[in-house]
């Protein structure tokens, strides 16, 4: 437990003689708790009390007990977007490029029909897979962004998708159907989708 520090608890003086000006100043100072007040505020309060003793025209009401804000320190917690708030600061730093790519995919408006037609999928299935993998599913299921997935989606949207890109697409269509339409929990749905469409295994073989 911190010690309670009181300037007025120190007793100086010389026997029965009258207290000196310093002793009067010291005994008039307020009591502070180090655990509940910072150094800047302590100095401000001490200065105010000393000035009151020596300047009868001083108006203490004109001085605030609140210390001046420190411009080198933030006034509150750093702002974080709800979309990526599940990532820690290091993940947000090193996955910045992937996060940006995901955000750009969300903003696309013509990618769904461009992907659905050549792979003979319904636009609804592709839209659900997009929302699940790159949109609202990111924060709901706390997905970490994968730049390779974003690149695959972009290739397919531009008509340049590879066979492995198609595996990813069908993986996300299948998994999102299990989770969104059938109510399966995400880890189990991912495992089933991985067994049928093992995109992560294939991509690791291609880029070890």
Backbone as ProteinMPNN parsed JSONL, in Angstrom:
{"seq_chain_A": "XXXXXXXXXXXXXXXXXXXXXXXXXXXXXXXXXXXXXXXXXXXXXXXXXXXXXXXXXXXXXXXXXXXXXXXXXXXXXXXXXXXXXXXXXXXXXXXXXXXXXXXXXXXXXXXXXXXXXXXXXXXXXXXXXXXXXXXXXXXXXXXXXXXXXXXXXXXXXXXXXXXXXXXXXXXXXXXXXXXXXXXXXXXXXXXXXXXXXXXXXXXXXXXX", "coords_chain_A": {"N_chain_A": [[0.85, -1.19, 0.0], [0.63, 2.241, -0.844], [2.457, 4.883, 0.756], [0.958, 7.469, 2.6], [1.484, 10.752, 1.848], [2.147, 13.747, 3.401], [2.625, 17.147, 3.341], [2.065, 18.804, 5.439], [2.476, 17.289, 7.645], [5.038, 17.345, 8.556], [6.852, 18.594, 11.207], [8.404, 21.45, 12.016], [10.367, 24.112, 13.429], [11.326, 25.876, 16.461], [11.295, 25.025, 19.467], [9.352, 26.964, 21.565], [9.186, 29.141, 19.916], [7.924, 31.512, 17.5], [6.484, 30.291, 14.438], [8.375, 30.115, 11.427], [8.317, 31.903, 8.209], [8.609, 30.028, 6.163], [7.816, 27.663, 7.492], [5.147, 28.298, 7.961], [4.266, 28.391, 5.343], [4.768, 25.783, 4.538], [3.149, 24.257, 6.25], [0.7, 24.951, 5.352], [0.287, 23.711, 3.006], [-1.413, 21.41, 0.804], [-2.566, 17.968, 1.299], [-1.362, 15.111, -0.401], [-1.979, 12.25, -2.411], [0.134, 10.025, -3.761], [-0.576, 7.941, -5.45], [-2.882, 8.75, -6.695], [-2.613, 11.106, -8.049], [-0.933, 13.036, -10.48], [2.481, 14.095, -11.226], [2.63, 16.586, -12.501], [0.202, 17.824, -11.818], [0.49, 17.919, -9.06], [2.647, 19.734, -8.726], [1.43, 22.006, -9.772], [-0.61, 22.493, -7.897], [0.879, 22.932, -5.549], [2.275, 25.256, -6.244], [0.123, 27.03, -6.455], [-0.828, 27.162, -3.802], [1.372, 28.279, -2.481], [1.463, 30.752, -3.734], [-0.928, 31.875, -2.896], [-0.332, 32.408, -0.224], [1.473, 34.512, -0.324], [0.521, 36.45, -2.018], [-2.006, 38.488, -1.728], [-3.901, 39.311, -3.566], [-4.343, 37.277, -5.257], [-6.424, 35.109, -7.085], [-7.671, 32.14, -6.437], [-9.689, 30.727, -7.663], [-9.379, 31.101, -10.313], [-7.543, 29.361, -11.247], [-7.098, 26.193, -12.521], [-7.383, 22.861, -11.245], [-6.854, 20.861, -12.921], [-4.409, 19.33, -14.875], [-2.544, 20.651, -17.668], [-3.206, 19.421, -20.967], [-1.161, 16.845, -22.349], [0.547, 17.166, -25.254], [2.006, 15.171, -26.462], [0.93, 12.757, -25.906], [-1.772, 10.509, -26.594], [-5.241, 11.418, -26.318], [-7.053, 9.496, -25.786], [-7.977, 5.99, -26.305], [-6.441, 4.48, -29.203], [-8.073, 4.877, -32.352], [-9.952, 2.245, -33.775], [-11.011, 0.291, -36.509], [-14.096, -1.453, -36.734], [-14.225, -3.571, -38.451], [-11.705, -4.795, -38.632], [-11.003, -5.106, -36.007], [-10.553, -7.36, -34.519], [-8.012, -8.154, -34.966], [-4.674, -7.986, -33.716], [-2.304, -5.333, -32.931], [0.104, -5.9, -34.224], [-0.597, -7.742, -36.176], [-2.3, -6.114, -37.699], [-0.412, -4.378, -38.671], [1.416, -5.932, -40.215], [-0.24, -7.246, -41.965], [-1.308, -5.371, -43.535], [-1.364, -4.873, -46.334], [-2.877, -7.024, -47.297], [-5.276, -6.538, -45.933], [-6.03, -4.141, -47.134], [-6.446, -5.059, -49.731], [-8.638, -6.749, -49.353], [-10.569, -4.877, -48.571], [-10.807, -3.453, -50.937], [-11.919, -5.386, -52.6], [-14.429, -5.688, -51.443], [-15.577, -3.315, -52.236], [-15.979, -3.667, -54.938], [-18.249, -3.9, -57.684], [-18.946, -5.276, -59.97], [-17.864, -7.763, -59.946], [-19.094, -10.124, -59.059], [-21.094, -11.149, -61.019], [-19.227, -11.472, -63.092], [-17.634, -13.514, -62.173], [-19.423, -15.561, -61.608], [-20.568, -16.433, -64.085], [-18.543, -17.776, -65.881], [-17.892, -19.97, -64.256], [-20.185, -21.248, -63.923], [-21.966, -20.813, -61.769], [-24.488, -19.681, -59.483], [-25.362, -16.221, -59.159], [-26.143, -15.548, -56.61], [-24.912, -17.483, -55.003], [-22.21, -16.868, -55.396], [-22.134, -14.238, -54.478], [-22.768, -14.638, -51.788], [-20.547, -16.161, -50.997], [-18.551, -14.27, -51.398], [-19.267, -12.236, -49.531], [-19.003, -13.708, -47.208], [-16.278, -14.542, -47.172], [-14.778, -12.204, -47.641], [-16.208, -9.995, -46.823], [-18.689, -9.199, -44.547], [-18.308, -11.519, -43.105], [-15.682, -11.516, -42.292], [-15.274, -10.007, -39.889], [-17.249, -11.172, -38.322], [-16.566, -13.893, -38.093], [-13.981, -13.644, -37.457], [-11.817, -13.719, -39.321], [-8.484, -13.847, -40.57], [-6.914, -11.761, -42.91], [-5.961, -12.965, -46.112], [-3.633, -12.521, -48.466], [-3.223, -14.018, -50.75], [-5.698, -15.164, -51.261], [-7.18, -12.879, -51.864], [-5.875, -12.055, -54.182], [-6.467, -14.211, -55.84], [-9.245, -13.962, -56.097], [-9.409, -11.528, -57.404], [-8.162, -12.133, -59.831], [-9.993, -13.982, -60.893], [-12.218, -12.323, -61.168], [-11.375, -10.744, -63.235], [-11.325, -12.435, -65.322], [-9.134, -14.126, -65.493], [-8.654, -16.334, -63.965], [-7.158, -19.183, -62.337], [-6.842, -22.821, -62.22], [-6.47, -23.528, -59.57], [-7.466, -21.266, -58.354], [-10.159, -21.609, -58.888], [-10.698, -23.771, -57.253], [-10.496, -22.543, -54.758], [-12.685, -20.766, -54.95], [-14.895, -22.543, -55.1], [-14.564, -23.82, -52.693], [-15.132, -21.692, -50.882], [-17.766, -21.103, -51.603], [-19.036, -23.501, -50.922], [-18.406, -23.777, -48.149], [-19.534, -21.398, -47.095], [-22.213, -21.868, -47.624], [-22.745, -24.006, -45.903], [-22.392, -22.764, -43.414], [-23.9, -20.306, -43.447], [-26.434, -20.941, -44.607], [-27.098, -23.453, -43.588], [-26.473, -23.476, -40.939], [-24.213, -24.542, -39.699], [-21.351, -24.719, -37.537], [-18.492, -22.601, -37.937], [-15.733, -23.685, -37.844], [-16.152, -26.496, -38.237], [-17.461, -26.472, -40.686], [-15.479, -25.416, -42.303], [-13.599, -27.465, -42.193], [-14.931, -29.549, -43.546], [-15.219, -28.36, -46.052], [-12.549, -28.099, -46.704], [-11.765, -30.726, -47.01], [-13.088, -31.408, -49.305], [-12.461, -29.389, -51.146], [-9.428, -28.667, -51.2], [-7.942, -26.036, -51.019], [-5.874, -24.595, -49.616], [-3.9, -26.513, -49.28], [-3.198, -27.068, -51.909], [-2.263, -24.57, -52.762], [-0.034, -24.252, -51.207], [1.589, -26.252, -52.172], [2.066, -25.292, -54.7], [3.327, -22.894, -54.192], [5.679, -23.244, -52.278]], "CA_chain_A": [[0.0, 0.0, 0.0], [1.501, 3.434, -0.889], [2.444, 5.731, 1.931], [0.256, 8.736, 2.479], [2.492, 11.8, 1.994], [1.547, 15.024, 3.753], [3.602, 18.19, 3.632], [1.737, 19.424, 6.72], [2.794, 16.386, 8.752], [6.385, 17.638, 9.037], [6.809, 19.621, 12.257], [9.686, 22.108, 12.234], [10.243, 25.103, 14.493], [12.359, 25.887, 17.497], [10.672, 25.095, 20.784], [8.16, 27.77, 21.661], [9.267, 30.342, 19.093], [6.899, 31.629, 16.449], [6.894, 29.596, 13.218], [8.947, 30.94, 10.367], [7.474, 32.015, 7.007], [8.658, 28.741, 5.466], [6.987, 26.685, 8.205], [3.737, 28.618, 7.703], [3.977, 27.988, 3.965], [4.772, 24.339, 4.432], [2.01, 23.68, 6.957], [-0.541, 25.275, 4.648], [0.195, 22.968, 1.753], [-2.405, 20.318, 0.872], [-2.12, 16.593, 1.385], [-1.461, 14.462, -1.693], [-1.82, 10.803, -2.51], [0.888, 9.788, -4.994], [-1.198, 6.971, -6.347], [-4.074, 9.285, -7.339], [-2.371, 12.406, -8.635], [0.326, 12.992, -11.204], [3.476, 15.07, -10.808], [2.3, 17.906, -13.037], [-0.884, 18.393, -11.025], [1.04, 18.207, -7.734], [3.413, 20.98, -8.813], [0.485, 23.099, -9.986], [-1.306, 22.785, -6.639], [1.838, 23.522, -4.611], [2.485, 26.642, -6.657], [-1.069, 27.825, -6.142], [-0.902, 27.406, -2.362], [2.423, 29.23, -2.14], [1.088, 32.079, -4.228], [-2.0, 32.374, -2.029], [0.249, 32.911, 1.015], [2.3, 35.7, -0.521], [-0.135, 37.408, -2.911], [-3.404, 38.58, -1.279], [-4.804, 39.593, -4.688], [-4.445, 36.082, -6.096], [-7.747, 34.485, -7.114], [-7.456, 30.709, -6.691], [-10.726, 30.166, -8.518], [-9.001, 31.257, -11.712], [-6.576, 28.332, -11.569], [-7.712, 24.872, -12.562], [-6.598, 21.76, -10.704], [-6.607, 19.894, -13.977], [-3.175, 19.642, -15.586], [-2.673, 20.901, -19.09], [-3.036, 18.182, -21.73], [0.166, 16.577, -22.889], [0.345, 16.948, -26.685], [2.749, 14.01, -26.938], [0.206, 11.566, -25.553], [-3.132, 10.523, -27.115], [-6.256, 11.725, -25.324], [-7.858, 8.313, -25.551], [-7.459, 4.826, -27.01], [-6.353, 4.69, -30.638], [-9.273, 4.414, -33.05], [-9.825, 0.996, -34.516], [-12.194, -0.045, -37.266], [-14.729, -2.677, -36.247], [-14.002, -4.646, -39.423], [-10.439, -5.473, -38.344], [-10.684, -4.918, -34.589], [-10.146, -8.63, -33.906], [-6.574, -8.328, -35.175], [-3.858, -7.189, -32.812], [-1.588, -4.254, -33.617], [1.142, -6.454, -35.08], [-1.28, -8.297, -37.341], [-2.758, -5.01, -38.537], [0.76, -3.785, -39.311], [2.038, -6.796, -41.213], [-1.261, -7.699, -42.912], [-1.928, -4.151, -44.072], [-1.61, -5.014, -47.769], [-4.004, -7.942, -47.461], [-6.471, -5.832, -45.467], [-6.391, -3.187, -48.179], [-6.975, -5.822, -50.862], [-9.98, -7.191, -48.971], [-11.451, -3.71, -48.613], [-11.042, -3.129, -52.343], [-12.845, -6.392, -53.133], [-15.763, -5.368, -50.94], [-16.081, -2.171, -52.992], [-16.268, -4.036, -56.321], [-19.68, -4.065, -57.975], [-19.177, -6.107, -61.155], [-17.091, -8.995, -59.841], [-19.935, -11.308, -58.834], [-21.515, -11.766, -62.297], [-18.061, -11.833, -63.892], [-17.128, -14.79, -61.656], [-20.475, -16.577, -61.642], [-20.83, -16.952, -65.434], [-17.625, -18.807, -66.398], [-17.824, -21.137, -63.385], [-21.541, -21.809, -63.913], [-22.519, -20.7, -60.431], [-25.486, -18.619, -59.39], [-24.854, -14.97, -58.593], [-26.408, -15.574, -55.172], [-23.877, -18.289, -54.363], [-20.941, -16.142, -55.444], [-22.265, -13.089, -53.577], [-22.685, -15.146, -50.407], [-19.151, -16.528, -50.763], [-17.792, -13.014, -51.291], [-19.561, -11.614, -48.238], [-18.491, -14.579, -46.159], [-14.81, -14.594, -47.146], [-14.129, -10.892, -47.707], [-17.063, -8.931, -46.308], [-19.137, -9.227, -43.151], [-17.787, -12.704, -42.426], [-14.345, -11.255, -41.756], [-15.372, -9.633, -38.478], [-18.133, -12.097, -37.602], [-15.848, -15.139, -37.813], [-12.621, -13.239, -37.103], [-10.859, -14.215, -40.298], [-7.302, -13.056, -40.894], [-6.87, -11.585, -44.362], [-4.94, -13.723, -46.834], [-3.407, -11.818, -49.726], [-3.35, -14.968, -51.859], [-7.123, -15.274, -51.553], [-7.594, -11.648, -52.531], [-5.321, -12.085, -55.539], [-7.222, -15.202, -56.607], [-10.561, -13.385, -56.398], [-9.198, -10.473, -58.397], [-7.903, -12.798, -61.117], [-11.247, -14.542, -61.402], [-13.081, -11.214, -61.561], [-10.863, -10.191, -64.492], [-11.338, -13.491, -66.328], [-7.819, -14.746, -65.584], [-8.539, -17.286, -62.868], [-6.469, -20.456, -62.562], [-7.55, -23.977, -61.686], [-6.43, -23.454, -58.107], [-8.401, -20.201, -57.977], [-11.503, -22.19, -58.906], [-10.828, -24.584, -56.036], [-10.8, -21.596, -53.678], [-14.051, -20.282, -55.127], [-15.858, -23.583, -54.727], [-14.386, -23.993, -51.244], [-15.858, -20.636, -50.163], [-19.195, -21.275, -51.875], [-19.49, -24.649, -50.146], [-18.311, -23.477, -46.717], [-20.501, -20.364, -46.733], [-23.532, -22.488, -47.626], [-22.879, -24.779, -44.663], [-22.482, -21.864, -42.254], [-24.964, -19.305, -43.559], [-27.74, -21.527, -44.922], [-27.402, -24.672, -42.848], [-26.255, -23.247, -39.517], [-23.083, -25.279, -39.144], [-20.328, -23.831, -36.986], [-17.481, -22.29, -38.945], [-14.607, -24.627, -37.915], [-16.567, -27.769, -38.846], [-17.737, -26.218, -42.1], [-14.194, -25.252, -42.977], [-12.973, -28.781, -42.307], [-15.605, -30.275, -44.625], [-14.86, -27.714, -47.314], [-11.14, -28.381, -46.964], [-11.667, -32.102, -47.481], [-13.602, -31.473, -50.675], [-11.748, -28.402, -51.966], [-8.259, -28.347, -50.354], [-7.216, -24.942, -51.647], [-4.66, -24.224, -48.897], [-2.896, -27.543, -49.555], [-2.745, -26.889, -53.291], [-1.511, -23.333, -52.913], [1.259, -24.454, -50.567], [2.393, -27.06, -53.093], [2.445, -24.453, -55.822], [4.253, -21.867, -53.684], [6.189, -23.753, -50.986]], "C_chain_A": [[0.882, 1.235, 0.0], [1.367, 4.251, 0.375], [1.681, 7.005, 1.633], [1.251, 9.836, 2.788], [1.818, 13.121, 2.281], [2.632, 16.029, 4.08], [3.336, 18.79, 5.014], [2.092, 18.527, 7.894], [4.197, 16.609, 9.287], [6.326, 18.802, 10.048], [8.203, 20.202, 12.447], [9.575, 23.06, 13.409], [11.317, 24.933, 15.539], [11.668, 26.087, 18.843], [9.407, 25.918, 20.745], [8.196, 29.013, 20.806], [8.199, 30.333, 18.018], [7.385, 30.939, 15.194], [7.418, 30.573, 12.185], [7.992, 30.996, 9.182], [7.464, 30.701, 6.241], [7.788, 27.701, 6.139], [5.515, 26.973, 7.981], [3.345, 28.172, 6.294], [3.837, 26.48, 3.863], [3.55, 23.709, 5.081], [0.703, 23.947, 6.238], [-0.729, 24.467, 3.386], [-0.751, 21.793, 1.9], [-1.74, 18.962, 0.97], [-2.344, 15.91, 0.048], [-1.305, 12.966, -1.534], [-1.097, 10.499, -3.815], [0.203, 8.851, -5.96], [-2.345, 7.562, -7.134], [-3.848, 10.616, -8.012], [-1.034, 12.379, -9.353], [1.225, 14.148, -10.806], [3.119, 16.476, -11.277], [1.214, 18.585, -12.213], [-0.386, 18.755, -9.629], [1.783, 19.535, -7.734], [2.491, 22.183, -8.977], [-0.206, 23.503, -8.69], [-0.367, 23.419, -5.613], [2.083, 24.983, -4.95], [1.316, 27.532, -6.322], [-1.135, 28.172, -4.657], [0.168, 28.407, -1.925], [2.055, 30.643, -2.59], [-0.015, 32.702, -3.385], [-1.431, 32.999, -0.762], [0.934, 34.266, 0.843], [1.663, 36.757, -1.422], [-1.614, 37.487, -2.558], [-4.383, 38.832, -2.41], [-5.022, 38.369, -5.572], [-5.828, 35.463, -5.971], [-7.583, 33.0, -7.428], [-8.501, 30.107, -7.61], [-10.374, 30.249, -9.98], [-8.01, 30.213, -12.167], [-7.253, 26.98, -11.495], [-6.789, 23.841, -11.959], [-6.242, 20.734, -11.763], [-5.348, 20.25, -14.736], [-3.441, 19.881, -17.063], [-2.478, 19.607, -19.853], [-1.64, 18.071, -22.301], [0.031, 16.288, -24.378], [1.068, 15.731, -27.223], [2.041, 12.71, -26.642], [-1.201, 11.636, -26.109], [-4.125, 10.772, -26.001], [-7.127, 10.529, -25.012], [-7.267, 7.135, -26.303], [-7.409, 5.078, -28.509], [-7.58, 4.163, -31.336], [-9.003, 3.13, -33.813], [-11.124, 0.738, -35.253], [-12.77, -1.36, -36.792], [-14.468, -3.847, -37.186], [-12.749, -5.454, -39.094], [-10.069, -5.403, -36.862], [-10.27, -6.216, -33.903], [-8.665, -8.913, -34.105], [-5.801, -7.486, -34.175], [-3.026, -6.191, -33.615], [-0.508, -4.782, -34.559], [0.528, -7.065, -36.337], [-1.756, -7.189, -38.27], [-1.595, -4.351, -39.271], [1.257, -4.641, -40.462], [1.044, -7.351, -42.235], [-1.942, -6.515, -43.596], [-2.263, -4.29, -45.553], [-2.801, -5.925, -48.035], [-5.308, -7.288, -47.02], [-6.964, -4.86, -46.527], [-7.009, -3.905, -49.382], [-8.388, -6.325, -50.574], [-10.971, -6.031, -49.066], [-11.773, -3.313, -50.053], [-12.013, -4.119, -52.981], [-14.267, -6.089, -52.69], [-16.392, -4.244, -51.756], [-16.423, -2.51, -54.443], [-17.762, -4.268, -56.518], [-19.959, -4.999, -59.149], [-18.45, -7.443, -61.09], [-17.962, -10.239, -59.736], [-20.44, -11.909, -60.145], [-20.339, -12.2, -63.159], [-17.471, -13.163, -63.452], [-18.169, -15.89, -61.82], [-20.622, -17.216, -63.022], [-19.846, -18.033, -65.879], [-17.561, -20.077, -65.54], [-19.203, -21.772, -63.175], [-22.108, -21.905, -62.49], [-23.579, -19.608, -60.433], [-24.849, -17.377, -58.777], [-25.067, -14.938, -57.083], [-25.322, -16.354, -54.428], [-22.549, -17.533, -54.303], [-20.985, -14.932, -54.516], [-22.149, -13.519, -52.125], [-21.242, -15.507, -50.062], [-18.282, -15.284, -50.596], [-18.012, -12.356, -49.932], [-18.949, -12.411, -47.091], [-16.973, -14.49, -46.035], [-14.151, -13.233, -47.039], [-14.927, -9.773, -47.05], [-17.403, -9.078, -44.84], [-18.613, -10.431, -42.387], [-16.432, -12.487, -41.793], [-14.403, -10.935, -40.269], [-16.224, -10.63, -37.689], [-17.402, -13.37, -37.198], [-14.363, -14.899, -37.541], [-11.574, -13.863, -38.024], [-9.664, -13.271, -40.394], [-7.223, -12.919, -42.409], [-5.699, -12.342, -44.982], [-4.786, -13.083, -48.209], [-3.572, -12.749, -50.923], [-4.809, -15.175, -52.241], [-7.615, -14.047, -52.307], [-7.09, -11.614, -53.973], [-6.08, -13.076, -56.42], [-8.578, -14.643, -57.019], [-10.432, -12.315, -57.49], [-8.928, -11.066, -59.781], [-9.194, -13.34, -61.716], [-12.184, -13.44, -61.885], [-12.657, -10.61, -62.891], [-10.785, -11.248, -65.59], [-10.027, -14.219, -66.474], [-7.593, -15.774, -64.468], [-7.855, -18.573, -63.276], [-7.306, -21.599, -62.006], [-7.569, -23.947, -60.156], [-7.348, -22.344, -57.605], [-9.83, -20.745, -57.936], [-11.737, -23.067, -57.685], [-11.166, -23.692, -54.848], [-12.243, -21.127, -53.766], [-15.068, -21.319, -54.662], [-15.746, -23.929, -53.235], [-15.229, -22.974, -50.489], [-17.361, -20.713, -50.404], [-19.757, -22.389, -51.004], [-19.5, -24.334, -48.649], [-19.355, -22.444, -46.296], [-21.925, -20.909, -46.734], [-23.762, -23.265, -46.334], [-23.104, -23.869, -43.457], [-23.72, -20.984, -42.326], [-26.337, -19.936, -43.735], [-28.102, -22.721, -44.053], [-27.065, -24.576, -41.359], [-25.112, -24.03, -38.895], [-22.055, -24.309, -38.57], [-19.16, -23.722, -37.973], [-16.315, -23.282, -38.979], [-14.978, -25.955, -38.573], [-16.839, -27.599, -40.331], [-16.438, -26.078, -42.889], [-13.516, -26.599, -43.183], [-13.6, -29.585, -43.438], [-15.251, -29.685, -45.983], [-13.415, -28.016, -47.694], [-10.959, -29.803, -47.49], [-12.115, -32.224, -48.933], [-12.815, -30.577, -51.624], [-10.519, -27.902, -51.186], [-7.373, -27.244, -50.937], [-5.892, -24.654, -50.948], [-3.543, -25.236, -49.126], [-2.321, -27.336, -50.946], [-1.881, -25.643, -53.44], [-0.137, -23.453, -52.263], [2.178, -25.303, -51.453], [2.898, -26.218, -54.248], [3.464, -23.403, -55.414], [4.776, -22.287, -52.322], [6.966, -22.69, -50.237]], "O_chain_A": [[1.826, 1.286, 0.789], [0.3, 4.308, 0.988], [1.761, 7.547, 0.53], [1.814, 9.862, 3.883], [0.997, 13.578, 1.487], [3.454, 15.811, 4.97], [4.266, 19.234, 5.687], [2.016, 18.969, 9.04], [4.526, 16.115, 10.366], [5.796, 19.87, 9.739], [9.089, 19.531, 12.977], [8.761, 22.835, 14.305], [12.105, 23.987, 15.512], [11.486, 27.22, 19.289], [8.487, 25.616, 19.985], [7.325, 29.872, 20.943], [7.646, 29.289, 17.673], [8.578, 30.985, 14.895], [6.957, 31.711, 12.089], [7.002, 30.265, 9.126], [6.424, 30.297, 5.723], [7.097, 26.937, 5.466], [4.712, 26.053, 7.827], [2.252, 27.651, 6.072], [2.935, 25.96, 3.207], [2.977, 22.756, 4.553], [-0.292, 23.262, 6.475], [-1.787, 24.525, 2.76], [-0.885, 21.234, 2.989], [-0.536, 18.815, 0.758], [-3.387, 16.097, -0.578], [-0.6, 12.481, -0.649], [-1.671, 10.701, -4.885], [0.389, 8.964, -7.171], [-2.767, 6.979, -8.133], [-4.802, 11.215, -8.508], [-0.09, 11.753, -8.871], [0.786, 15.077, -10.127], [3.287, 17.444, -10.535], [1.294, 19.782, -11.939], [-0.787, 19.777, -9.073], [1.577, 20.366, -6.85], [2.731, 23.244, -8.4], [-0.374, 24.69, -8.408], [-0.761, 24.334, -4.891], [2.1, 25.843, -4.069], [1.509, 28.686, -5.938], [-1.447, 29.303, -4.284], [-0.096, 29.28, -1.098], [2.32, 31.613, -1.881], [-0.036, 33.916, -3.181], [-1.96, 33.995, -0.267], [0.965, 35.071, 1.773], [2.213, 37.848, -1.572], [-2.404, 36.663, -3.02], [-5.58, 38.595, -2.247], [-5.797, 38.42, -6.527], [-6.344, 35.311, -4.864], [-7.374, 32.642, -8.587], [-8.246, 29.096, -8.265], [-10.975, 29.567, -10.809], [-7.66, 30.167, -13.346], [-7.911, 26.664, -10.504], [-5.571, 23.912, -12.122], [-5.425, 19.844, -11.528], [-5.225, 21.381, -15.206], [-4.417, 19.39, -17.63], [-1.673, 18.77, -19.446], [-1.02, 19.063, -22.684], [-0.544, 15.263, -24.747], [0.778, 15.291, -28.335], [2.495, 11.652, -27.078], [-1.795, 12.714, -26.108], [-3.885, 10.383, -24.858], [-7.879, 10.562, -24.039], [-6.184, 7.246, -26.877], [-8.243, 5.813, -29.039], [-8.091, 3.107, -30.965], [-7.946, 2.962, -34.421], [-12.208, 0.937, -34.705], [-12.025, -2.288, -36.479], [-14.488, -4.999, -36.754], [-12.739, -6.673, -39.263], [-8.91, -5.627, -36.513], [-9.695, -6.179, -32.816], [-8.119, -9.821, -33.477], [-6.232, -6.387, -33.824], [-3.047, -6.211, -34.845], [-0.237, -4.165, -35.59], [1.07, -6.92, -37.432], [-1.632, -7.304, -39.489], [-1.771, -3.824, -40.37], [1.492, -4.137, -41.561], [1.457, -7.875, -43.27], [-3.024, -6.654, -44.165], [-3.336, -3.867, -45.983], [-3.635, -5.635, -48.893], [-6.338, -7.467, -47.67], [-8.164, -4.764, -46.787], [-7.973, -3.421, -49.976], [-9.239, -6.325, -51.464], [-12.078, -6.191, -49.58], [-12.89, -2.886, -50.347], [-12.838, -3.733, -53.81], [-15.206, -6.218, -53.476], [-17.608, -4.223, -51.948], [-17.089, -1.723, -55.115], [-18.448, -4.769, -55.627], [-21.086, -5.466, -59.311], [-18.423, -8.18, -62.076], [-17.608, -11.292, -60.266], [-20.229, -13.101, -60.369], [-20.437, -13.191, -63.883], [-16.871, -13.871, -64.261], [-17.825, -17.029, -62.137], [-20.785, -18.433, -63.114], [-20.284, -19.128, -66.23], [-17.213, -21.145, -66.045], [-19.371, -22.693, -62.375], [-22.648, -22.933, -62.079], [-23.565, -18.718, -61.283], [-23.916, -17.472, -57.979], [-24.258, -14.362, -56.356], [-24.869, -15.941, -53.36], [-21.854, -17.558, -53.287], [-20.0, -14.626, -53.844], [-21.507, -12.843, -51.322], [-20.765, -15.199, -48.97], [-17.386, -15.253, -49.753], [-17.056, -11.964, -49.263], [-18.441, -11.842, -46.124], [-16.441, -14.376, -44.93], [-13.092, -13.101, -46.426], [-14.376, -8.713, -46.753], [-16.516, -9.081, -43.986], [-18.485, -10.383, -41.163], [-16.064, -13.195, -40.856], [-13.666, -11.523, -39.476], [-15.946, -10.898, -36.52], [-17.591, -13.872, -36.09], [-13.588, -15.846, -37.41], [-10.59, -14.449, -37.574], [-9.814, -12.052, -40.309], [-7.452, -13.897, -43.12], [-4.592, -12.355, -44.442], [-5.714, -13.106, -49.017], [-4.01, -12.319, -51.99], [-5.123, -15.343, -53.419], [-8.372, -14.16, -53.271], [-7.81, -11.187, -54.876], [-6.309, -12.816, -57.601], [-9.01, -14.827, -58.157], [-11.27, -12.231, -58.387], [-9.417, -10.549, -60.787], [-9.452, -13.173, -62.908], [-12.867, -13.603, -62.895], [-13.478, -10.028, -63.6], [-10.243, -10.991, -66.665], [-9.811, -14.879, -67.49], [-6.454, -16.04, -64.086], [-7.96, -19.005, -64.423], [-8.352, -21.374, -61.396], [-8.57, -24.3, -59.532], [-7.946, -22.474, -56.537], [-10.614, -20.386, -57.057], [-12.842, -23.103, -57.144], [-12.018, -24.037, -54.029], [-12.947, -21.095, -52.757], [-15.993, -21.0, -53.915], [-16.739, -24.29, -52.602], [-15.959, -23.332, -49.565], [-18.147, -20.419, -49.504], [-20.828, -22.242, -50.416], [-20.488, -24.595, -47.963], [-19.991, -22.597, -45.254], [-22.757, -20.47, -45.939], [-24.839, -23.192, -45.741], [-23.916, -24.176, -42.585], [-24.5, -20.923, -41.376], [-27.3, -19.52, -43.09], [-29.28, -22.976, -43.806], [-27.347, -25.506, -40.603], [-25.055, -24.165, -37.673], [-21.909, -23.194, -39.071], [-18.889, -24.647, -38.739], [-15.929, -23.698, -40.072], [-14.209, -26.484, -39.376], [-16.496, -28.462, -41.138], [-16.327, -26.57, -44.012], [-12.923, -26.844, -44.234], [-12.889, -30.232, -44.206], [-15.012, -30.415, -46.945], [-13.098, -28.17, -48.874], [-10.09, -30.049, -48.327], [-11.589, -33.037, -49.692], [-12.535, -30.955, -52.762], [-10.567, -26.832, -50.579], [-6.219, -27.478, -51.298], [-4.876, -24.483, -51.622], [-2.37, -24.866, -49.163], [-1.109, -27.418, -51.144], [-0.882, -25.658, -54.16], [0.82, -22.825, -52.716], [3.391, -25.097, -51.48], [4.019, -26.404, -54.72], [4.356, -23.058, -56.189], [4.354, -21.736, -51.305], [7.462, -22.945, -49.14]]}, "name": "protein", "num_of_chains": 1, "seq": "XXXXXXXXXXXXXXXXXXXXXXXXXXXXXXXXXXXXXXXXXXXXXXXXXXXXXXXXXXXXXXXXXXXXXXXXXXXXXXXXXXXXXXXXXXXXXXXXXXXXXXXXXXXXXXXXXXXXXXXXXXXXXXXXXXXXXXXXXXXXXXXXXXXXXXXXXXXXXXXXXXXXXXXXXXXXXXXXXXXXXXXXXXXXXXXXXXXXXXXXXXXXXXXX"}
